[in-house]
């Protein structure tokens, strides 16, 4: 079961390389509301979809263990080869590599459950994120599938051609 980090996510500005969103974050600690909003954004992008982005569809087309590292620092060293060392685990989470800027829109407020909530404006590196997901075969479209199909139908790849010509 996936964790819940917040609520609504809306797209504010979109181009090929950068996308700006507003994302709601909820946490028991006021200081973690921005982190919760960032995690909420990536959770929605990956698993639920956001209206106006990627045809309203989630980015993830198949499960992959590398996605756990997006939200949980303990998986990074094992799954992604990222050493956290003495860094603060919150700042070394994998999704942070795709955050260009993020800031809370005002001070977090307490809700009826006694948790803090706030809305953040977050700009992400869209091209980098998409490239990472394609490279790790979480998104199975475009050239990745074509290359695999070419190999299956018997077309020689570069190394096979080289061996055959020797």
Short mmCIF file of N, CA and C in Angstrom, two decimals:
data_model
loop_
_atom_site.label_atom_id
_atom_site.label_comp_id
_atom_site.label_asym_id
_atom_site.label_seq_id
_atom_site.Cartn_x
_atom_site.Cartn_y
_atom_site.Cartn_z
N UNK A 1 0.84 -1.19 0.00
CA UNK A 1 0.00 0.00 0.00
C UNK A 1 0.88 1.25 0.00
N UNK A 2 0.58 2.17 -0.88
CA UNK A 2 1.35 3.41 -0.95
C UNK A 2 0.98 4.35 0.17
N UNK A 3 1.97 5.12 0.59
CA UNK A 3 1.73 6.12 1.64
C UNK A 3 1.00 7.32 1.05
N UNK A 4 0.32 8.07 1.90
CA UNK A 4 -0.36 9.28 1.48
C UNK A 4 0.43 10.47 1.99
N UNK A 5 0.78 11.37 1.08
CA UNK A 5 1.60 12.52 1.45
C UNK A 5 0.84 13.83 1.40
N UNK A 6 -0.31 13.84 0.76
CA UNK A 6 -1.02 15.11 0.63
C UNK A 6 -2.33 14.94 -0.11
N UNK A 7 -2.67 15.94 -0.87
CA UNK A 7 -3.95 15.96 -1.56
C UNK A 7 -3.81 16.36 -3.01
N UNK A 8 -4.52 17.40 -3.38
CA UNK A 8 -4.64 17.83 -4.76
C UNK A 8 -3.32 18.27 -5.37
N UNK A 9 -3.17 17.97 -6.66
CA UNK A 9 -2.05 18.45 -7.47
C UNK A 9 -2.63 19.06 -8.73
N UNK A 10 -2.18 20.25 -9.08
CA UNK A 10 -2.64 20.92 -10.29
C UNK A 10 -1.45 21.43 -11.08
N UNK A 11 -1.58 21.38 -12.39
CA UNK A 11 -0.52 21.89 -13.26
C UNK A 11 -0.71 23.40 -13.40
N UNK A 12 0.40 24.13 -13.34
CA UNK A 12 0.34 25.59 -13.45
C UNK A 12 0.96 26.07 -14.76
N UNK A 13 2.08 25.45 -15.16
CA UNK A 13 2.79 25.87 -16.36
C UNK A 13 3.52 24.67 -16.94
N UNK A 14 3.50 24.53 -18.27
CA UNK A 14 4.07 23.35 -18.91
C UNK A 14 4.86 23.73 -20.14
N UNK A 15 6.08 23.19 -20.26
CA UNK A 15 6.82 23.16 -21.53
C UNK A 15 7.57 21.85 -21.57
N UNK A 16 8.32 21.59 -22.62
CA UNK A 16 8.97 20.28 -22.78
C UNK A 16 9.98 19.97 -21.67
N UNK A 17 10.68 20.99 -21.19
CA UNK A 17 11.75 20.75 -20.24
C UNK A 17 11.36 20.96 -18.78
N UNK A 18 10.44 21.88 -18.53
CA UNK A 18 10.04 22.22 -17.16
C UNK A 18 8.53 22.22 -17.03
N UNK A 19 8.08 21.77 -15.86
CA UNK A 19 6.66 21.83 -15.56
C UNK A 19 6.52 22.34 -14.13
N UNK A 20 5.58 23.26 -13.93
CA UNK A 20 5.34 23.81 -12.60
C UNK A 20 3.96 23.35 -12.13
N UNK A 21 3.93 22.86 -10.90
CA UNK A 21 2.71 22.33 -10.29
C UNK A 21 2.45 23.02 -8.97
N UNK A 22 1.20 22.96 -8.52
CA UNK A 22 0.90 23.25 -7.12
C UNK A 22 0.52 21.90 -6.51
N UNK A 23 1.04 21.65 -5.32
CA UNK A 23 0.83 20.36 -4.68
C UNK A 23 0.61 20.57 -3.19
N UNK A 24 -0.39 19.89 -2.66
CA UNK A 24 -0.70 20.00 -1.24
C UNK A 24 0.10 18.94 -0.47
N UNK A 25 0.67 19.37 0.65
CA UNK A 25 1.40 18.46 1.51
C UNK A 25 0.80 18.43 2.90
N UNK A 26 0.78 17.25 3.51
CA UNK A 26 0.23 17.08 4.86
C UNK A 26 1.22 16.26 5.68
N UNK A 27 1.54 16.74 6.90
CA UNK A 27 2.46 16.01 7.77
C UNK A 27 2.20 16.41 9.23
N UNK A 28 2.60 15.55 10.14
CA UNK A 28 2.43 15.85 11.57
C UNK A 28 3.44 16.89 12.03
N UNK A 29 4.54 17.07 11.28
CA UNK A 29 5.58 18.04 11.61
C UNK A 29 5.51 19.20 10.62
N UNK A 30 5.37 20.41 11.13
CA UNK A 30 5.26 21.59 10.26
C UNK A 30 6.44 21.71 9.31
N UNK A 31 7.63 21.32 9.77
CA UNK A 31 8.83 21.42 8.95
C UNK A 31 8.89 20.44 7.80
N UNK A 32 8.03 19.43 7.80
CA UNK A 32 8.03 18.42 6.73
C UNK A 32 6.92 18.61 5.71
N UNK A 33 6.17 19.68 5.79
CA UNK A 33 5.04 19.89 4.87
C UNK A 33 5.53 20.07 3.43
N UNK A 34 6.62 20.78 3.22
CA UNK A 34 7.15 20.97 1.86
C UNK A 34 7.61 19.63 1.29
N UNK A 35 8.28 18.83 2.07
CA UNK A 35 8.73 17.50 1.62
C UNK A 35 7.51 16.64 1.27
N UNK A 36 6.49 16.69 2.11
CA UNK A 36 5.26 15.93 1.84
C UNK A 36 4.60 16.40 0.55
N UNK A 37 4.62 17.69 0.27
CA UNK A 37 4.05 18.22 -0.98
C UNK A 37 4.83 17.73 -2.19
N UNK A 38 6.16 17.69 -2.06
CA UNK A 38 7.00 17.18 -3.16
C UNK A 38 6.72 15.70 -3.40
N UNK A 39 6.70 14.92 -2.32
CA UNK A 39 6.42 13.49 -2.45
C UNK A 39 5.02 13.27 -3.02
N UNK A 40 4.07 14.07 -2.59
CA UNK A 40 2.70 13.98 -3.10
C UNK A 40 2.69 14.20 -4.61
N UNK A 41 3.41 15.21 -5.07
CA UNK A 41 3.48 15.50 -6.50
C UNK A 41 4.00 14.30 -7.28
N UNK A 42 5.13 13.75 -6.85
CA UNK A 42 5.72 12.64 -7.59
C UNK A 42 4.85 11.38 -7.49
N UNK A 43 4.21 11.18 -6.38
CA UNK A 43 3.29 10.03 -6.25
C UNK A 43 2.15 10.17 -7.25
N UNK A 44 1.58 11.36 -7.36
CA UNK A 44 0.48 11.59 -8.31
C UNK A 44 0.97 11.42 -9.75
N UNK A 45 2.14 11.99 -10.08
CA UNK A 45 2.67 11.87 -11.43
C UNK A 45 2.92 10.42 -11.81
N UNK A 46 3.54 9.68 -10.91
CA UNK A 46 3.92 8.30 -11.21
C UNK A 46 2.73 7.35 -11.24
N UNK A 47 1.85 7.43 -10.24
CA UNK A 47 0.86 6.39 -10.03
C UNK A 47 -0.59 6.76 -10.33
N UNK A 48 -0.94 8.04 -10.22
CA UNK A 48 -2.35 8.43 -10.35
C UNK A 48 -2.64 9.27 -11.59
N UNK A 49 -1.68 10.06 -12.03
CA UNK A 49 -1.89 10.98 -13.13
C UNK A 49 -2.37 12.33 -12.63
N UNK A 50 -2.05 13.37 -13.40
CA UNK A 50 -2.44 14.74 -13.07
C UNK A 50 -3.13 15.32 -14.30
N UNK A 51 -4.27 15.93 -14.08
CA UNK A 51 -5.04 16.51 -15.18
C UNK A 51 -4.19 17.54 -15.93
N UNK A 52 -4.12 17.38 -17.26
CA UNK A 52 -3.37 18.30 -18.11
C UNK A 52 -1.92 17.90 -18.34
N UNK A 53 -1.49 16.79 -17.74
CA UNK A 53 -0.10 16.33 -17.87
C UNK A 53 -0.12 14.88 -18.34
N UNK A 54 0.64 14.56 -19.36
CA UNK A 54 0.76 13.19 -19.87
C UNK A 54 -0.62 12.60 -20.20
N UNK A 55 -1.45 13.37 -20.86
CA UNK A 55 -2.82 12.94 -21.21
C UNK A 55 -3.61 12.46 -20.00
N UNK A 56 -3.36 13.07 -18.85
CA UNK A 56 -4.04 12.75 -17.58
C UNK A 56 -3.73 11.35 -17.07
N UNK A 57 -2.73 10.67 -17.66
CA UNK A 57 -2.40 9.30 -17.27
C UNK A 57 -1.19 9.27 -16.34
N UNK A 58 -1.09 8.24 -15.50
CA UNK A 58 0.12 8.10 -14.68
C UNK A 58 1.32 7.78 -15.56
N UNK A 59 2.51 8.15 -15.10
CA UNK A 59 3.73 7.89 -15.86
C UNK A 59 4.15 6.42 -15.82
N UNK A 60 3.89 5.75 -14.71
CA UNK A 60 4.35 4.37 -14.53
C UNK A 60 3.48 3.42 -15.35
N UNK A 61 4.14 2.66 -16.21
CA UNK A 61 3.44 1.67 -17.02
C UNK A 61 3.66 0.26 -16.50
N UNK A 62 4.65 0.09 -15.64
CA UNK A 62 4.88 -1.21 -15.02
C UNK A 62 5.57 -0.99 -13.68
N UNK A 63 5.39 -1.91 -12.76
CA UNK A 63 6.02 -1.80 -11.45
C UNK A 63 7.52 -1.98 -11.58
N UNK A 64 8.26 -1.26 -10.78
CA UNK A 64 9.70 -1.38 -10.76
C UNK A 64 10.20 -1.07 -9.36
N UNK A 65 11.12 -1.88 -8.87
CA UNK A 65 11.64 -1.66 -7.52
C UNK A 65 12.41 -0.36 -7.41
N UNK A 66 12.91 0.18 -8.52
CA UNK A 66 13.65 1.44 -8.44
C UNK A 66 12.77 2.60 -8.00
N UNK A 67 11.46 2.48 -8.17
CA UNK A 67 10.57 3.56 -7.79
C UNK A 67 10.48 3.73 -6.28
N UNK A 68 10.73 2.67 -5.51
CA UNK A 68 10.74 2.79 -4.05
C UNK A 68 11.77 3.81 -3.60
N UNK A 69 12.86 3.90 -4.32
CA UNK A 69 13.93 4.83 -3.95
C UNK A 69 13.54 6.28 -4.13
N UNK A 70 12.49 6.55 -4.91
CA UNK A 70 12.03 7.92 -5.08
C UNK A 70 11.59 8.52 -3.76
N UNK A 71 11.02 7.71 -2.89
CA UNK A 71 10.40 8.21 -1.68
C UNK A 71 11.09 7.78 -0.40
N UNK A 72 11.93 6.76 -0.45
CA UNK A 72 12.52 6.20 0.76
C UNK A 72 14.03 6.09 0.62
N UNK A 73 14.75 6.87 1.42
CA UNK A 73 16.20 6.90 1.36
C UNK A 73 16.87 5.56 1.59
N UNK A 74 16.24 4.67 2.35
CA UNK A 74 16.87 3.40 2.68
C UNK A 74 17.08 2.51 1.45
N UNK A 75 16.32 2.75 0.37
CA UNK A 75 16.47 1.93 -0.82
C UNK A 75 17.54 2.46 -1.77
N UNK A 76 17.98 3.68 -1.57
CA UNK A 76 18.85 4.31 -2.56
C UNK A 76 20.16 3.58 -2.80
N UNK A 77 20.88 3.28 -1.76
CA UNK A 77 22.19 2.67 -1.93
C UNK A 77 22.06 1.33 -2.64
N UNK A 78 21.08 0.55 -2.23
CA UNK A 78 20.89 -0.78 -2.80
C UNK A 78 20.39 -0.73 -4.25
N UNK A 79 19.38 0.10 -4.51
CA UNK A 79 18.71 0.07 -5.80
C UNK A 79 19.25 1.07 -6.81
N UNK A 80 19.80 2.19 -6.34
CA UNK A 80 20.20 3.24 -7.27
C UNK A 80 21.68 3.57 -7.20
N UNK A 81 22.41 2.97 -6.27
CA UNK A 81 23.82 3.23 -6.16
C UNK A 81 24.15 4.62 -5.67
N UNK A 82 23.22 5.27 -4.98
CA UNK A 82 23.46 6.61 -4.45
C UNK A 82 23.87 6.46 -3.00
N UNK A 83 25.02 6.99 -2.65
CA UNK A 83 25.47 6.93 -1.26
C UNK A 83 24.99 8.18 -0.53
N UNK A 84 24.24 7.97 0.54
CA UNK A 84 23.74 9.11 1.29
C UNK A 84 24.75 9.58 2.32
N UNK A 85 25.66 8.72 2.75
CA UNK A 85 26.69 9.11 3.71
C UNK A 85 26.11 9.82 4.90
N UNK A 86 26.68 10.99 5.21
CA UNK A 86 26.21 11.77 6.35
C UNK A 86 25.19 12.83 5.95
N UNK A 87 24.77 12.82 4.68
CA UNK A 87 23.76 13.77 4.23
C UNK A 87 22.44 13.50 4.93
N UNK A 88 21.65 14.52 5.02
CA UNK A 88 20.31 14.37 5.53
C UNK A 88 19.51 13.54 4.52
N UNK A 89 18.92 12.43 4.95
CA UNK A 89 18.20 11.55 4.06
C UNK A 89 17.07 12.28 3.34
N UNK A 90 16.42 13.23 3.99
CA UNK A 90 15.32 13.97 3.36
C UNK A 90 15.80 14.71 2.12
N UNK A 91 17.00 15.27 2.17
CA UNK A 91 17.49 16.05 1.03
C UNK A 91 18.15 15.18 -0.03
N UNK A 92 18.38 13.89 0.26
CA UNK A 92 19.04 13.04 -0.71
C UNK A 92 18.09 12.06 -1.39
N UNK A 93 16.80 12.20 -1.17
CA UNK A 93 15.84 11.32 -1.83
C UNK A 93 15.90 11.50 -3.34
N UNK A 94 15.69 10.40 -4.06
CA UNK A 94 15.91 10.40 -5.51
C UNK A 94 15.04 11.40 -6.27
N UNK A 95 13.81 11.61 -5.86
CA UNK A 95 12.95 12.54 -6.59
C UNK A 95 13.54 13.95 -6.59
N UNK A 96 14.35 14.29 -5.58
CA UNK A 96 14.94 15.63 -5.47
C UNK A 96 15.82 15.98 -6.68
N UNK A 97 16.35 14.98 -7.36
CA UNK A 97 17.17 15.24 -8.54
C UNK A 97 16.37 15.93 -9.64
N UNK A 98 15.06 15.82 -9.62
CA UNK A 98 14.22 16.37 -10.67
C UNK A 98 13.45 17.61 -10.23
N UNK A 99 13.69 18.08 -9.00
CA UNK A 99 13.06 19.29 -8.51
C UNK A 99 13.98 20.47 -8.81
N UNK A 100 13.51 21.39 -9.61
CA UNK A 100 14.28 22.60 -9.93
C UNK A 100 14.08 23.62 -8.82
N UNK A 101 12.84 23.81 -8.40
CA UNK A 101 12.56 24.72 -7.29
C UNK A 101 11.27 24.29 -6.61
N UNK A 102 11.20 24.57 -5.31
CA UNK A 102 9.97 24.31 -4.57
C UNK A 102 9.90 25.23 -3.37
N UNK A 103 8.72 25.74 -3.12
CA UNK A 103 8.52 26.58 -1.94
C UNK A 103 7.05 26.57 -1.55
N UNK A 104 6.84 26.69 -0.25
CA UNK A 104 5.47 26.73 0.25
C UNK A 104 4.83 28.07 -0.10
N UNK A 105 3.57 28.01 -0.43
CA UNK A 105 2.80 29.21 -0.71
C UNK A 105 2.11 29.62 0.59
N UNK A 106 2.85 30.28 1.46
CA UNK A 106 2.34 30.67 2.78
C UNK A 106 2.78 29.69 3.86
N UNK A 107 2.36 29.96 5.06
CA UNK A 107 2.71 29.14 6.22
C UNK A 107 1.73 27.97 6.36
N UNK A 108 2.22 26.75 6.69
CA UNK A 108 1.31 25.63 6.89
C UNK A 108 0.33 25.91 8.03
N UNK A 109 -0.87 25.36 7.88
CA UNK A 109 -1.90 25.51 8.91
C UNK A 109 -2.29 24.14 9.43
N UNK A 110 -2.85 24.11 10.63
CA UNK A 110 -3.32 22.84 11.20
C UNK A 110 -4.72 22.54 10.68
N UNK A 111 -4.93 21.25 10.35
CA UNK A 111 -6.26 20.85 9.91
C UNK A 111 -7.03 20.25 11.09
N UNK A 112 -8.23 19.75 10.84
CA UNK A 112 -9.08 19.23 11.92
C UNK A 112 -8.49 17.98 12.58
N UNK A 113 -7.61 17.29 11.89
CA UNK A 113 -6.97 16.10 12.44
C UNK A 113 -5.72 16.44 13.26
N UNK A 114 -5.38 17.71 13.32
CA UNK A 114 -4.20 18.13 14.06
C UNK A 114 -2.91 18.04 13.28
N UNK A 115 -2.99 17.76 11.97
CA UNK A 115 -1.80 17.70 11.12
C UNK A 115 -1.62 19.05 10.42
N UNK A 116 -0.38 19.32 10.02
CA UNK A 116 -0.09 20.54 9.28
C UNK A 116 -0.28 20.28 7.80
N UNK A 117 -0.82 21.28 7.11
CA UNK A 117 -0.97 21.17 5.66
C UNK A 117 -0.67 22.51 5.01
N UNK A 118 -0.18 22.41 3.79
CA UNK A 118 0.15 23.61 3.03
C UNK A 118 0.27 23.27 1.56
N UNK A 119 0.23 24.28 0.74
CA UNK A 119 0.37 24.11 -0.71
C UNK A 119 1.72 24.65 -1.14
N UNK A 120 2.39 23.88 -1.99
CA UNK A 120 3.71 24.27 -2.49
C UNK A 120 3.65 24.48 -4.00
N UNK A 121 4.49 25.37 -4.49
CA UNK A 121 4.68 25.56 -5.92
C UNK A 121 6.00 24.87 -6.26
N UNK A 122 5.93 23.86 -7.13
CA UNK A 122 7.08 23.01 -7.41
C UNK A 122 7.32 22.96 -8.91
N UNK A 123 8.55 23.26 -9.34
CA UNK A 123 8.94 23.15 -10.74
C UNK A 123 9.87 21.97 -10.88
N UNK A 124 9.58 21.09 -11.84
CA UNK A 124 10.40 19.90 -12.03
C UNK A 124 11.07 19.91 -13.40
N UNK A 125 12.16 19.16 -13.51
CA UNK A 125 12.87 18.93 -14.75
C UNK A 125 12.14 17.78 -15.46
N UNK A 126 11.20 18.12 -16.31
CA UNK A 126 10.37 17.14 -16.98
C UNK A 126 11.17 16.24 -17.90
N UNK A 127 12.05 16.82 -18.71
CA UNK A 127 12.83 16.04 -19.66
C UNK A 127 13.72 15.04 -18.92
N UNK A 128 14.35 15.45 -17.85
CA UNK A 128 15.21 14.56 -17.07
C UNK A 128 14.44 13.42 -16.45
N UNK A 129 13.28 13.72 -15.88
CA UNK A 129 12.45 12.69 -15.26
C UNK A 129 11.99 11.67 -16.29
N UNK A 130 11.51 12.14 -17.44
CA UNK A 130 11.04 11.22 -18.48
C UNK A 130 12.19 10.34 -18.98
N UNK A 131 13.37 10.94 -19.16
CA UNK A 131 14.53 10.18 -19.61
C UNK A 131 14.89 9.09 -18.60
N UNK A 132 14.88 9.43 -17.31
CA UNK A 132 15.19 8.47 -16.26
C UNK A 132 14.20 7.31 -16.27
N UNK A 133 12.91 7.60 -16.40
CA UNK A 133 11.89 6.55 -16.39
C UNK A 133 11.97 5.67 -17.63
N UNK A 134 12.31 6.25 -18.77
CA UNK A 134 12.48 5.44 -20.00
C UNK A 134 13.74 4.58 -19.89
N UNK A 135 14.83 5.17 -19.40
CA UNK A 135 16.09 4.45 -19.27
C UNK A 135 15.94 3.23 -18.35
N UNK A 136 15.13 3.35 -17.33
CA UNK A 136 14.91 2.25 -16.39
C UNK A 136 13.69 1.41 -16.75
N UNK A 137 13.17 1.60 -17.96
CA UNK A 137 12.08 0.80 -18.52
C UNK A 137 10.81 0.80 -17.68
N UNK A 138 10.56 1.92 -17.00
CA UNK A 138 9.30 2.09 -16.28
C UNK A 138 8.25 2.61 -17.27
N UNK A 139 8.71 3.43 -18.22
CA UNK A 139 7.87 3.88 -19.34
C UNK A 139 8.33 3.06 -20.54
N UNK A 140 7.42 2.35 -21.16
CA UNK A 140 7.78 1.44 -22.25
C UNK A 140 7.25 1.94 -23.59
N UNK A 141 7.67 3.14 -23.99
CA UNK A 141 7.18 3.65 -25.26
C UNK A 141 8.34 4.16 -26.10
N UNK A 142 8.03 4.63 -27.28
CA UNK A 142 9.04 5.25 -28.14
C UNK A 142 10.11 4.27 -28.58
N UNK A 143 11.33 4.75 -28.65
CA UNK A 143 12.45 3.98 -29.19
C UNK A 143 12.75 2.71 -28.39
N UNK A 144 12.48 2.71 -27.08
CA UNK A 144 12.81 1.55 -26.27
C UNK A 144 12.12 0.30 -26.81
N UNK A 145 10.83 0.38 -27.12
CA UNK A 145 10.10 -0.77 -27.62
C UNK A 145 10.55 -1.12 -29.02
N UNK A 146 10.76 -0.12 -29.87
CA UNK A 146 11.18 -0.36 -31.25
C UNK A 146 12.50 -1.11 -31.27
N UNK A 147 13.45 -0.71 -30.45
CA UNK A 147 14.75 -1.37 -30.41
C UNK A 147 14.59 -2.82 -30.00
N UNK A 148 13.79 -3.09 -28.97
CA UNK A 148 13.58 -4.46 -28.52
C UNK A 148 12.93 -5.29 -29.63
N UNK A 149 11.94 -4.74 -30.32
CA UNK A 149 11.26 -5.48 -31.38
C UNK A 149 12.21 -5.79 -32.52
N UNK A 150 13.08 -4.85 -32.88
CA UNK A 150 14.05 -5.08 -33.95
C UNK A 150 14.96 -6.26 -33.61
N UNK A 151 15.40 -6.36 -32.36
CA UNK A 151 16.27 -7.45 -31.95
C UNK A 151 15.52 -8.78 -32.05
N UNK A 152 14.27 -8.81 -31.67
CA UNK A 152 13.48 -10.04 -31.69
C UNK A 152 13.27 -10.57 -33.11
N UNK A 153 13.10 -9.69 -34.08
CA UNK A 153 12.83 -10.16 -35.44
C UNK A 153 14.10 -10.54 -36.18
N UNK A 154 15.22 -10.51 -35.49
CA UNK A 154 16.44 -11.02 -36.08
C UNK A 154 17.33 -10.01 -36.76
N UNK A 155 17.03 -8.74 -36.66
CA UNK A 155 17.93 -7.75 -37.24
C UNK A 155 19.18 -7.68 -36.39
N UNK A 156 20.35 -7.78 -36.99
CA UNK A 156 21.57 -7.77 -36.18
C UNK A 156 21.82 -6.40 -35.56
N UNK A 157 22.24 -6.41 -34.32
CA UNK A 157 22.62 -5.15 -33.69
C UNK A 157 24.07 -4.84 -34.07
N UNK A 158 24.60 -3.73 -33.59
CA UNK A 158 25.94 -3.28 -33.96
C UNK A 158 27.00 -4.34 -33.67
N UNK A 159 26.96 -4.95 -32.48
CA UNK A 159 27.98 -5.95 -32.13
C UNK A 159 27.88 -7.19 -33.01
N UNK A 160 26.67 -7.61 -33.35
CA UNK A 160 26.51 -8.77 -34.22
C UNK A 160 27.06 -8.46 -35.61
N UNK A 161 26.80 -7.28 -36.13
CA UNK A 161 27.33 -6.90 -37.44
C UNK A 161 28.83 -6.88 -37.44
N UNK A 162 29.42 -6.40 -36.35
CA UNK A 162 30.87 -6.31 -36.24
C UNK A 162 31.49 -7.72 -36.24
N UNK A 163 30.89 -8.62 -35.46
CA UNK A 163 31.41 -10.00 -35.40
C UNK A 163 31.28 -10.69 -36.77
N UNK A 164 30.18 -10.46 -37.46
CA UNK A 164 29.95 -11.10 -38.75
C UNK A 164 30.91 -10.60 -39.81
N UNK A 165 31.38 -9.39 -39.69
CA UNK A 165 32.26 -8.81 -40.71
C UNK A 165 33.72 -9.18 -40.50
N UNK A 166 34.05 -9.80 -39.36
CA UNK A 166 35.45 -10.15 -39.10
C UNK A 166 35.83 -11.47 -39.71
#
